[in-house]
mmCIF file of C-alpha atoms in Angstrom:
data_model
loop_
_atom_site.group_PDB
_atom_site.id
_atom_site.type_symbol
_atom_site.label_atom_id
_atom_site.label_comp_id
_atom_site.label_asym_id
_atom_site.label_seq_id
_atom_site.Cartn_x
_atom_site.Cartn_y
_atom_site.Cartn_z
ATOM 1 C CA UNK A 147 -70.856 9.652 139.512
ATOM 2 C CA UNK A 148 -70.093 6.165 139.349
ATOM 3 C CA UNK A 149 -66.722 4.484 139.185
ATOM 4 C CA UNK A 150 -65.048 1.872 137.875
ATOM 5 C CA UNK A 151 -61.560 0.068 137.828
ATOM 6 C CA UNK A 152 -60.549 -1.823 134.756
ATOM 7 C CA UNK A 153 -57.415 -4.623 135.534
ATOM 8 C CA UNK A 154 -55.751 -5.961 132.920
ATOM 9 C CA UNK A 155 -52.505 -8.180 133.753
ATOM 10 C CA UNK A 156 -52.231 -9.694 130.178
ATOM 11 C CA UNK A 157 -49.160 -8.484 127.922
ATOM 12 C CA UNK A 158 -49.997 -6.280 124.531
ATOM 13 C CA UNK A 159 -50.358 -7.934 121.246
ATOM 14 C CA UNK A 160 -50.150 -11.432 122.177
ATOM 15 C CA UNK A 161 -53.734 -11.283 122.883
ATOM 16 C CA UNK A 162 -56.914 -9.317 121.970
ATOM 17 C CA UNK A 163 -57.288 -8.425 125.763
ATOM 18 C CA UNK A 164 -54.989 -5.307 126.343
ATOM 19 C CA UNK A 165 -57.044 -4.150 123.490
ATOM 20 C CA UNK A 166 -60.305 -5.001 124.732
ATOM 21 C CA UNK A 167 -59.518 -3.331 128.366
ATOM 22 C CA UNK A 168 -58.657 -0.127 126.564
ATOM 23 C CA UNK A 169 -61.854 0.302 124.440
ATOM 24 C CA UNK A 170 -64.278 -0.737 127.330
ATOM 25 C CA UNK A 171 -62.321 1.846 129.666
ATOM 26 C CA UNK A 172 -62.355 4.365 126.803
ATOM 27 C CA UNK A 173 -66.123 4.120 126.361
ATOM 28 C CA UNK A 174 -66.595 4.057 129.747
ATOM 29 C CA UNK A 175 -65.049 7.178 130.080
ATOM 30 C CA UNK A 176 -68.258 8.613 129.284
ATOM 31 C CA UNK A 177 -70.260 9.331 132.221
ATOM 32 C CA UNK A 178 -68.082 7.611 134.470
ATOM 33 C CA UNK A 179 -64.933 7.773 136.764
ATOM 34 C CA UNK A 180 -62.411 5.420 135.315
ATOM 35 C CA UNK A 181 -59.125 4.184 135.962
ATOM 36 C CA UNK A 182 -57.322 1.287 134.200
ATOM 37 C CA UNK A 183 -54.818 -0.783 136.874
ATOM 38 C CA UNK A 184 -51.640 -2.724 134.679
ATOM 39 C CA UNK A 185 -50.551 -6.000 136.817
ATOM 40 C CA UNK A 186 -48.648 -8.575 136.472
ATOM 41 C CA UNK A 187 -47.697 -8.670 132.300
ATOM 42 C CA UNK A 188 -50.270 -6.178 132.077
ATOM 43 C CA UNK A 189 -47.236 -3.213 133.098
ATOM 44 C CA UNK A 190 -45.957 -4.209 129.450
ATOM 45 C CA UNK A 191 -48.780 -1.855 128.264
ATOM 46 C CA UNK A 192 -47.109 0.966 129.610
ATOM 47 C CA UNK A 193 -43.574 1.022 127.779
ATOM 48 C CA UNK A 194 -43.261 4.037 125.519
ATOM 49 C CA UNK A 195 -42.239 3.852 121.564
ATOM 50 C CA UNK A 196 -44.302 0.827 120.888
ATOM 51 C CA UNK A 197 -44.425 0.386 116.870
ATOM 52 C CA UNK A 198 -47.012 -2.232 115.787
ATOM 53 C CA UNK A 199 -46.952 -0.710 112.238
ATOM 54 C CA UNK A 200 -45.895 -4.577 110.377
ATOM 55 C CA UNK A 201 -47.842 -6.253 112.555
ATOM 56 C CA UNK A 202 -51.363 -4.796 111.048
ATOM 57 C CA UNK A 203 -52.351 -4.200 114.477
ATOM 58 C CA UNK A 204 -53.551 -1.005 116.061
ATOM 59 C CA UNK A 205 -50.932 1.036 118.088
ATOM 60 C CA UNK A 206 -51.875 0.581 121.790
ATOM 61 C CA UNK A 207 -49.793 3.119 123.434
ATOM 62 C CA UNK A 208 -51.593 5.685 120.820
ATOM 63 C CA UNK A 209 -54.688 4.701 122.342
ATOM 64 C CA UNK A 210 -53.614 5.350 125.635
ATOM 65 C CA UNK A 211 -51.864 8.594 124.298
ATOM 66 C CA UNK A 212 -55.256 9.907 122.575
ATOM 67 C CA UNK A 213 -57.306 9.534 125.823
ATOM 68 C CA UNK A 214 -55.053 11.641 128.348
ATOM 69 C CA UNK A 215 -58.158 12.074 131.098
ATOM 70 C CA UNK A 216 -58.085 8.330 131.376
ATOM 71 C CA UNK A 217 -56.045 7.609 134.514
ATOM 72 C CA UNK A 218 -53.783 4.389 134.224
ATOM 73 C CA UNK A 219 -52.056 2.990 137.207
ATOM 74 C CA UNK A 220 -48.907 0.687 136.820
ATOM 75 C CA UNK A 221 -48.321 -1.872 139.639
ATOM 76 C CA UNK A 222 -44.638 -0.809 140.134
ATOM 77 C CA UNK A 223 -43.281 -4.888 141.857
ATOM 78 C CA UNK A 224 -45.010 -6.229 138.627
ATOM 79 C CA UNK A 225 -42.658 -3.160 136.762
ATOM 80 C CA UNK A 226 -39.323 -3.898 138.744
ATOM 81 C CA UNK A 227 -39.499 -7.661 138.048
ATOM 82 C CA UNK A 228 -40.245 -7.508 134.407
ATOM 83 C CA UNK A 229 -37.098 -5.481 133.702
ATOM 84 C CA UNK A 230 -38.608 -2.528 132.743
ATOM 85 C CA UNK A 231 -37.750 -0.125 135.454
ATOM 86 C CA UNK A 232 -34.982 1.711 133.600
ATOM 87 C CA UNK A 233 -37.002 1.604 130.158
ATOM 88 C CA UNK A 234 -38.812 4.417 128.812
ATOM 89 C CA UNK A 235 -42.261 4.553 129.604
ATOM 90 C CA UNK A 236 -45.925 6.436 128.532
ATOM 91 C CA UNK A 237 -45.689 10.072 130.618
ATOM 92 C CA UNK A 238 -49.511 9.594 131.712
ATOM 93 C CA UNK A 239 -49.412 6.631 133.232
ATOM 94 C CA UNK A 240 -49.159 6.380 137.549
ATOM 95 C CA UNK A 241 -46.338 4.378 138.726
ATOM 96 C CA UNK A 242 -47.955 2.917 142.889
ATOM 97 C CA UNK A 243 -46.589 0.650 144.681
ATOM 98 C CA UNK A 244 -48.519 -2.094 146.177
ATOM 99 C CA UNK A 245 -50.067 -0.164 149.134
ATOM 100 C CA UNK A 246 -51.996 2.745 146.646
ATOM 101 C CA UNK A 247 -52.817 0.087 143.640
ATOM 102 C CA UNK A 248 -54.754 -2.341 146.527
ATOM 103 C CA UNK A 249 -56.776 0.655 147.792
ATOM 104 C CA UNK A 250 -57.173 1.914 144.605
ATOM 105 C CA UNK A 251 -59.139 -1.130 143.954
ATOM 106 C CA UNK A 252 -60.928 -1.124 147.291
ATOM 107 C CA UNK A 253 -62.362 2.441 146.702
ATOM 108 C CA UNK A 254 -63.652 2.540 143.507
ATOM 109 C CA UNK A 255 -67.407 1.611 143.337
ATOM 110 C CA UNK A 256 -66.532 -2.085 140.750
ATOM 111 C CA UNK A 257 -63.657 -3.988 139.029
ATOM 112 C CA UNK A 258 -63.699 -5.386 136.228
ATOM 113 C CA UNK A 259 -61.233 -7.945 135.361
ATOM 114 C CA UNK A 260 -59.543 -8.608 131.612
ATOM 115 C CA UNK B 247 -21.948 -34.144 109.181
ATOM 116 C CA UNK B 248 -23.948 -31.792 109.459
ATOM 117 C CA UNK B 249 -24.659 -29.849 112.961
ATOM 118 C CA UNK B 250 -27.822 -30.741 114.852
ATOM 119 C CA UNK B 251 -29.307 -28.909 117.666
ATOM 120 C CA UNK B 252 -32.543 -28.437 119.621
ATOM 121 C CA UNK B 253 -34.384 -26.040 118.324
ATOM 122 C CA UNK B 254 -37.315 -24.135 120.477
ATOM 123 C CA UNK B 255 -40.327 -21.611 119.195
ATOM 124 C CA UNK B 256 -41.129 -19.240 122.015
ATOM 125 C CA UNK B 257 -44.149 -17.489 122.156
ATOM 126 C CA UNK B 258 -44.829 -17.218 126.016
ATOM 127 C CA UNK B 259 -43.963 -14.339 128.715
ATOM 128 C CA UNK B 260 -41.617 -14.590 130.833
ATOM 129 C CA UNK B 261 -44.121 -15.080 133.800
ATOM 130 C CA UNK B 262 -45.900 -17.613 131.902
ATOM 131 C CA UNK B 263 -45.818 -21.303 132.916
ATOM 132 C CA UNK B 264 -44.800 -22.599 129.799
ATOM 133 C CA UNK B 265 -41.762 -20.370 129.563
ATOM 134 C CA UNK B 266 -40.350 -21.924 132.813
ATOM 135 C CA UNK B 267 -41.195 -25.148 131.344
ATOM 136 C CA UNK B 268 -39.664 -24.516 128.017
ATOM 137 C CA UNK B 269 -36.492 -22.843 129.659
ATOM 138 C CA UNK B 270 -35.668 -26.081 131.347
ATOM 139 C CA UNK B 271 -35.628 -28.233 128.518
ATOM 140 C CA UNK B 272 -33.346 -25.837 126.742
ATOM 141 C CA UNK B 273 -30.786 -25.872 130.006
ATOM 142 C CA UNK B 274 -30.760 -29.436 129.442
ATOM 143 C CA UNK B 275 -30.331 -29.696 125.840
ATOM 144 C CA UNK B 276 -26.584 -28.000 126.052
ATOM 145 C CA UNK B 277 -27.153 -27.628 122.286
ATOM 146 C CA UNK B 278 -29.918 -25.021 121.394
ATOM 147 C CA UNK B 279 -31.708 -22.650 119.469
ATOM 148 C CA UNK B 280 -34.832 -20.573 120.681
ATOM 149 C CA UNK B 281 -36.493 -18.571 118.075
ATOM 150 C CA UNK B 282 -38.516 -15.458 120.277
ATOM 151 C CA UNK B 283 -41.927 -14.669 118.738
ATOM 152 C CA UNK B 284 -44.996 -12.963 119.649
ATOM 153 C CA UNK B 285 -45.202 -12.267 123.486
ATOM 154 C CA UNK B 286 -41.834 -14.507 123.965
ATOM 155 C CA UNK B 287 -39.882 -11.823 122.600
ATOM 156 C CA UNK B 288 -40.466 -10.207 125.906
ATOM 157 C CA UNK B 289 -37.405 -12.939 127.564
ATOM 158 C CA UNK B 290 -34.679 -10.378 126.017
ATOM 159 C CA UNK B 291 -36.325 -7.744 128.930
ATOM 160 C CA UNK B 292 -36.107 -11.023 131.721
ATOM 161 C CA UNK B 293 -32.319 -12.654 131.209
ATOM 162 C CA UNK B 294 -32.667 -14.596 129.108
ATOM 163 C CA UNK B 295 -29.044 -13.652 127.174
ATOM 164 C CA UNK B 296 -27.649 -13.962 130.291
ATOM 165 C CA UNK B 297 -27.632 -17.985 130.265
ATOM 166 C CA UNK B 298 -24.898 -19.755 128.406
ATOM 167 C CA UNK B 299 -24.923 -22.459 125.945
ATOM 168 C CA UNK B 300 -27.731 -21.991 123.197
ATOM 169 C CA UNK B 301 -28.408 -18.537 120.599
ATOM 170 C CA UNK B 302 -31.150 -16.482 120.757
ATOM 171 C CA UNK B 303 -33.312 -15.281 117.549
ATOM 172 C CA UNK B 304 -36.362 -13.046 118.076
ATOM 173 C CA UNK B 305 -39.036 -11.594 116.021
ATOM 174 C CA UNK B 306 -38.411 -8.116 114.385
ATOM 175 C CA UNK B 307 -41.954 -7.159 113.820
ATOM 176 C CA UNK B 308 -42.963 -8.472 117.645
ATOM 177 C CA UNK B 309 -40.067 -6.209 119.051
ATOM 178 C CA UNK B 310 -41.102 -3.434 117.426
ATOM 179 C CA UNK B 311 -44.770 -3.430 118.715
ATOM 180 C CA UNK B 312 -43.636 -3.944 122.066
ATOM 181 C CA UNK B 313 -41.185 -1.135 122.388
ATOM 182 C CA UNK B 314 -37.729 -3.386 123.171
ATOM 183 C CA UNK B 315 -34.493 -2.559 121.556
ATOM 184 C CA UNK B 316 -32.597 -5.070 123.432
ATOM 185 C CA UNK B 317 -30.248 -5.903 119.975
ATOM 186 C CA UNK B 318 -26.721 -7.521 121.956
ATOM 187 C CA UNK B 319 -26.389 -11.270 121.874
ATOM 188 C CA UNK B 320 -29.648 -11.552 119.831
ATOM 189 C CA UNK B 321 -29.823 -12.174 116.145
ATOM 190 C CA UNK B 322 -32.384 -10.424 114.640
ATOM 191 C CA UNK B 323 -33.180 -11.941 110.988
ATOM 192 C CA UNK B 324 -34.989 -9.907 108.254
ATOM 193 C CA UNK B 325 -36.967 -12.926 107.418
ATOM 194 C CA UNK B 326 -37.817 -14.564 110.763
ATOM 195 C CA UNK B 327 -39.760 -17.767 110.106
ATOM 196 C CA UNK B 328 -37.845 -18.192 106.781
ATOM 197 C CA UNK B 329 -35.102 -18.734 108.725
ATOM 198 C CA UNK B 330 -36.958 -20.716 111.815
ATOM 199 C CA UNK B 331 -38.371 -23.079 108.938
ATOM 200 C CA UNK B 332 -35.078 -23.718 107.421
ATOM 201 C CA UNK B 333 -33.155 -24.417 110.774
ATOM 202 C CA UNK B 334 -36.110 -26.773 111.744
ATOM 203 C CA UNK B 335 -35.762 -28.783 108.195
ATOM 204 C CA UNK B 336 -32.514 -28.953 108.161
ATOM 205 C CA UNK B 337 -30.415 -29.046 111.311
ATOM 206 C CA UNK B 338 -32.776 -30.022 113.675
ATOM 207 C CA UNK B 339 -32.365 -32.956 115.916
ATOM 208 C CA UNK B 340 -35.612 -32.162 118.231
ATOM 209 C CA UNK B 341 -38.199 -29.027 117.514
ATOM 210 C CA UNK B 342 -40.184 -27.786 120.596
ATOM 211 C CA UNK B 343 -42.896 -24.878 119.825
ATOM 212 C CA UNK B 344 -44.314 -23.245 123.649
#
């Protein structure tokens, strides 16, 4: 079976990307092994209790919530220096430090950047 | 006479080069406002309350999507750009949008 590594290091909402990364990891989910890597502002993904309700926009953390087999690693340095170490975050998500989320990359069979 | 400040529209992450950009013009003003919207809203995570001399407004809507409840030392208005609008027309010396 194939497999494939989605990286998105763009922050939710402020662009279509975060949203793009999840659909094209969702459908890929299909026949493939896939794992979605958050970098850089892409860690924002992963904070728990997101509410997008007033901004018309669709919930991302639901996504992430309604496809629990997908496997979503969080760059934990991009984690510590956005402040969000301490905050509540999704329960499926992988915190890795450096180390795993480089040979995570170097394993899987492509990566695809957002 | 009226007060005048600076007032700044942040829409930028913290990591983002504009934000460092927009950050140092506000340090320099000594007299500011920054109104937090869209992805800027995620400053209140990064320090941003921590520097002295200007007052923070941010985006209730953007907050909400992005999970922060950061709510010290930032005003939160019902009606966001009503109130950015007003501030700009009337009690603005210089108006900076990153």
């Amino acid at each position: 079976m194939k497999s494939v590594f989605y990286l998105l290091n763009t922050a939710p909402y402020g662009s279509e990307k975060a949203f793009g990364a999840l659909n094209a990891a969702a459908v890929s989910l299909n026949g493939m092994n896939v794992t979605l890597g958050l970098y850089g502002d892409g860690v924002y993904l992963a904070a728990a209790d997101q509410d997008s309700t007033n901004l018309r926009m669709p919930n991302l953390s639901d996504i992430l919530y309604s496809y629990g087999e997908l496997r979503v690693l969080v760059h934990e340095p991009s984690l510590i220096e956005r402040g969000l170490f301490d905050k509540t975050l999704i329960e499926t998500i992988e915190l890795v430090d450096e180390e795993d989320f480089l040979k995570e990359m170097e394993n899987l069979d492509s990566v695809i950047l957002f | 006479m009226q007060e005048e400040y600076d007032v700044f529209l942040l829409t930028k992450p913290p990591s983002n080069p504009r934000s460092e950009l927009c950050l140092k013009l506000v340090t320099r003003s000594g007299n500011a406002r920054i109104y937090l919207a869209g992805d800027g809203v995620y400053h209140l995570l990064s320090g941003i309350l921590e520097l002295p001399g200007y007052t923070v407004y941010a985006c209730q809507e953007d907050l909400k999507a992005r999970a922060i409840n950061v709510r010290e030392k930032v005003i939160i208005p019902d009606n966001f750009y009503s109130v950015l609008v007003e501030d700009m027309m009337e009690h603005c010396k210089r108006a900076y949008t990153f």
